[in-house]
Each structure stands twice: as structure tokens, then as C-alpha cells.
Short mmCIF file of C-alpha atoms in Angstrom, two decimals:
data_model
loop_
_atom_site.label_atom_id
_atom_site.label_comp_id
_atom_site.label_asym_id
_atom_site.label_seq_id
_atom_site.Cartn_x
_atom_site.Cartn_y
_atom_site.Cartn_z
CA UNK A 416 7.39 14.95 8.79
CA UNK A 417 4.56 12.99 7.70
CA UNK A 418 3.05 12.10 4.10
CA UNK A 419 0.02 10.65 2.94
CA UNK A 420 0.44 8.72 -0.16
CA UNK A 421 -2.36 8.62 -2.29
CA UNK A 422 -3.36 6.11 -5.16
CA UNK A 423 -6.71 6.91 -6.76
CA UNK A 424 -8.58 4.59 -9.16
CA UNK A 425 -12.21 5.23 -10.50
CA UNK A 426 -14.07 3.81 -7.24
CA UNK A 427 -11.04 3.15 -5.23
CA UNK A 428 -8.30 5.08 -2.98
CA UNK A 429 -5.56 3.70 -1.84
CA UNK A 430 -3.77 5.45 1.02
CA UNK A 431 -0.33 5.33 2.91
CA UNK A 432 0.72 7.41 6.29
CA UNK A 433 4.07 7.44 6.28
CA UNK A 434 6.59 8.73 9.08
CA UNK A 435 9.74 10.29 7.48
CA UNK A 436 11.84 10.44 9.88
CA UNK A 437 12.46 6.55 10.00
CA UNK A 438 10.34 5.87 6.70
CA UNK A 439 8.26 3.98 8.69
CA UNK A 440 4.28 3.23 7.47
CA UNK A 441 1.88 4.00 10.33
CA UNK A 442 -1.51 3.20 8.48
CA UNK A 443 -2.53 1.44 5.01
CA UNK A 444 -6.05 1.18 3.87
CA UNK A 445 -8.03 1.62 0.81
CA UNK A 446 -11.28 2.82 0.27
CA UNK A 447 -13.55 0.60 -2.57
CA UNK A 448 -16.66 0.74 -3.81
CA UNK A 449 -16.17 4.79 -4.36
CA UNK A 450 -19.74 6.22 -6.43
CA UNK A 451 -20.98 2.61 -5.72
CA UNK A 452 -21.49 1.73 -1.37
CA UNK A 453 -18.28 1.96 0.01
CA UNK A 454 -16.00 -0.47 1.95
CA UNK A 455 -12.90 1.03 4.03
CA UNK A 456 -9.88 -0.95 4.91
CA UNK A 457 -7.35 0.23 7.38
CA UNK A 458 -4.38 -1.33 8.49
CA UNK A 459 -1.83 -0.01 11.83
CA UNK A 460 0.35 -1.38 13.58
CA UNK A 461 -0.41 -5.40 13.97
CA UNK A 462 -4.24 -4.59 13.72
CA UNK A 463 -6.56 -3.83 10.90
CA UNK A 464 -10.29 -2.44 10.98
CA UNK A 465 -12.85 -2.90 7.96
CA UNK A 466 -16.38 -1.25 7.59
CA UNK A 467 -18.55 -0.19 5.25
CA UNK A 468 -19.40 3.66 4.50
CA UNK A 469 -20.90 5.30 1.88
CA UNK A 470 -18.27 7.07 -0.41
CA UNK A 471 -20.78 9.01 -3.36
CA UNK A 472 -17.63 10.51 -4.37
CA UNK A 473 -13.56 10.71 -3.63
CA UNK A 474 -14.46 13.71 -1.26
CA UNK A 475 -16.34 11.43 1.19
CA UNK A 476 -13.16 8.83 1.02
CA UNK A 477 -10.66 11.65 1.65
CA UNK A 478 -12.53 12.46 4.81
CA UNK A 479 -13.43 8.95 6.02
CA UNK A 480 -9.59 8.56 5.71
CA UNK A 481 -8.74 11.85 7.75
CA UNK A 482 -11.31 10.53 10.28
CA UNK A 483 -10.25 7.19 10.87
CA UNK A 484 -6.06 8.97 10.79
CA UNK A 485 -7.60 10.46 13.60
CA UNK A 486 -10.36 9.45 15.81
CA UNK A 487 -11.27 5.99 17.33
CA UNK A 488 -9.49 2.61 17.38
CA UNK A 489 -7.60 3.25 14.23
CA UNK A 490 -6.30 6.51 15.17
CA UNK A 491 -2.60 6.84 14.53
CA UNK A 492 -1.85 10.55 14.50
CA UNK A 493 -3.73 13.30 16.24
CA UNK A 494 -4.74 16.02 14.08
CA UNK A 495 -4.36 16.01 10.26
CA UNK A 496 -2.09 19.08 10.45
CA UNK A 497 0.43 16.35 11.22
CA UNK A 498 0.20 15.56 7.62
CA UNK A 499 2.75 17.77 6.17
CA UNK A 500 2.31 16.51 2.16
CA UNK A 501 0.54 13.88 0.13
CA UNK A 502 1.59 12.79 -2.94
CA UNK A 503 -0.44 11.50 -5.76
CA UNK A 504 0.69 8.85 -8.00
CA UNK A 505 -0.91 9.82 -11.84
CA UNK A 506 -0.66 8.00 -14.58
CA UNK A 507 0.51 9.88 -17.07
CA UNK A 508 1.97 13.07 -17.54
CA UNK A 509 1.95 13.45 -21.37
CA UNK A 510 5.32 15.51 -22.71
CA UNK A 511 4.26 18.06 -19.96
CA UNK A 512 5.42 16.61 -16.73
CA UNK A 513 8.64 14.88 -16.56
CA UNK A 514 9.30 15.10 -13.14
CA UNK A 515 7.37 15.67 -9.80
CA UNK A 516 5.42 18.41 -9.81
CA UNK A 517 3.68 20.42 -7.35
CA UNK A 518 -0.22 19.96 -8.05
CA UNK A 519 -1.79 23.22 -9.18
CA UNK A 520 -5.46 23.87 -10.82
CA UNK A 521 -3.47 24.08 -13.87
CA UNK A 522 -1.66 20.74 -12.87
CA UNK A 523 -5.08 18.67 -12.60
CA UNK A 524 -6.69 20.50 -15.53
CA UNK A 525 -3.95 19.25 -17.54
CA UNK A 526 -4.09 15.59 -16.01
CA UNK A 527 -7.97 16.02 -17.05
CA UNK A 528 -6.88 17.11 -20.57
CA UNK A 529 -4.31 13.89 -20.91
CA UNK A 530 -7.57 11.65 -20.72
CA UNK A 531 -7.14 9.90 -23.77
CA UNK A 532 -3.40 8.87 -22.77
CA UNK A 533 -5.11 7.26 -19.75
CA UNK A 534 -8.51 7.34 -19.54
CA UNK A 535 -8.84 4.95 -17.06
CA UNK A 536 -6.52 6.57 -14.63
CA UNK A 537 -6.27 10.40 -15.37
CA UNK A 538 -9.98 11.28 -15.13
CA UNK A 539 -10.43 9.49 -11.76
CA UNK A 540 -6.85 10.61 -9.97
CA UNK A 541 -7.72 14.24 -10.90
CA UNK A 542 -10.96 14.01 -9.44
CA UNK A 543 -8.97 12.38 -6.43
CA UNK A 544 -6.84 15.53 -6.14
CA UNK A 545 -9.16 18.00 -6.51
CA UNK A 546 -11.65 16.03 -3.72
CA UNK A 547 -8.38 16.04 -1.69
CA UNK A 548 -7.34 19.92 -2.08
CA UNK A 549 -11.13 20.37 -0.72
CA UNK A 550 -10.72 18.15 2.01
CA UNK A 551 -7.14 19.05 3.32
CA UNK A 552 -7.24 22.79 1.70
CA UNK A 553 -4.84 24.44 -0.77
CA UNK A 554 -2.43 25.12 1.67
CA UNK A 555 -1.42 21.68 2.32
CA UNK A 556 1.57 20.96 -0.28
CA UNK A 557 0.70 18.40 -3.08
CA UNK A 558 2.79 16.58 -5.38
CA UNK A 559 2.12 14.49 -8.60
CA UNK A 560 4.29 11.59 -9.34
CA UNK A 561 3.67 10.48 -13.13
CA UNK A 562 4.66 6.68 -13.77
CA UNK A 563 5.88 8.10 -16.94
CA UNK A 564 8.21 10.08 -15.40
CA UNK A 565 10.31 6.85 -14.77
CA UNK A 566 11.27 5.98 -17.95
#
């Protein structure tokens, strides 16, 4: 089983691949610059890659990062249906979500409606999940992991 970790910031993504089975990380990267140019950083293995592509939006991140997962010198898996999760790390979670919780439209509607708790991280990782359900489709389980839930 494999899980993409996601981290999503206002014009950044951070991103992990990780391999389950021995908890191992096969890629790292982050993608800055997001509404502005775009820079993409990826990391496997003992090598790392670093270019610059435009990223308008989280959407075009999410599938520069399924790209480079797959194709060319920074390919580590090959086909995205390997990816059998991703979790998103969100801020905060208000009363509603104490735990982990499977993302839903409801789910980001309500991470869009906790703004004010963390307007500098809700707004922008609920974006991120709703540019990712687009990217790897509904059917691909997604998880939200509040910080607050750690308390």
C-alpha cells in the first residue's frame, strides 16, 4: 500500500510517497510559487530534480506531482493507481473533527467554513483537497488529519 501525504499552504504543496509496507519514503518534493510561476522540487532515492512549471492553481501542482510519480527520471511508481490514499494535514478542525476523518464535500465545506480559526491554512488546504479529488477522482480514499486533533 502506498500513500501520498499532502501538506498544502496558499502557493505551496508539499508532498510525500510513502511505501507502507516498510514505511519507507520513495519521493519528497514540494511545489512553490502556486498562483504565482511555479518551482517543483522532487527528491528519490539519493537524487533530486528541480524545474520550474507554471502552477495557476493547486490543480496544476497535483498533476505535475502525479506526472513526475510517474513518468521520466523521477519516476518512482508506475501508474498513480498505485496510490492507494493521501492524507491531508489541515489545520484546524474546529469542535467538529476530533479525529481523522474521511474527506467528504461536506468535510472541505466545513474546513472552508473554519476560516477564521485559520485563515491562513484552512482556505488554501481545502482548495488543495478539492484540486486533488479532481485530479485523483472521488474514488481514491482521502483523509484529513487536523493538528488540533492532537491535543
Amino acid at each position: 500500500m502506498k500513500v501520498l501525504v499532502i501538506n498544502a499552504g496558499s502557493s505551496s504543496l508539499k508532498y510525500q510517497l510513502i511505501d507502507m509496507e516498510d514505511e519507507s519514503v520513495l519521493a519528497k518534493g514540494n511545489c512553490e510559487r502556486i498562483g504565482v510561476d511555479g518551482l517543483i522540487t522532487h527528491k528519490f532515492a539519493d537524487r533530486s530534480l528541480q524545474y520550474e512549471v507554471p502552477f495557476p492553481t493547486h490543480k496544476e501542482a497535483f498533476m505535475e506531482v502525479v506526472k513526475i510519480l510517474t513518468e521520466g527520471e523521477g519516476k518512482v511508481i508506475d501508474s498513480v493507481k498505485e496510490i492507494s490514499a493521501v492524507g491531508h494535514r489541515v489545520l484546524h478542525g474546529s469542535e467538529v473533527y476530533k479525529t481523522s476523518t474521511l474527506v467528504t464535500d461536506k468535510v472541505i465545506e466545513d474546513i472552508f467554513s473554519f476560516s477564521e480559526l485559520g485563515p491562513l491554512h484552512n482556505p488554501p488546504q481545502a482548495t488543495a483537497m478539492k484540486a486533488c479529488q479532481e485530479v485523483f477522482g472521488k474514488a481514491t480514499p482521502m483523509v484529513a488529519i487536523f493538528d488540533t486533533s492532537y491535543g
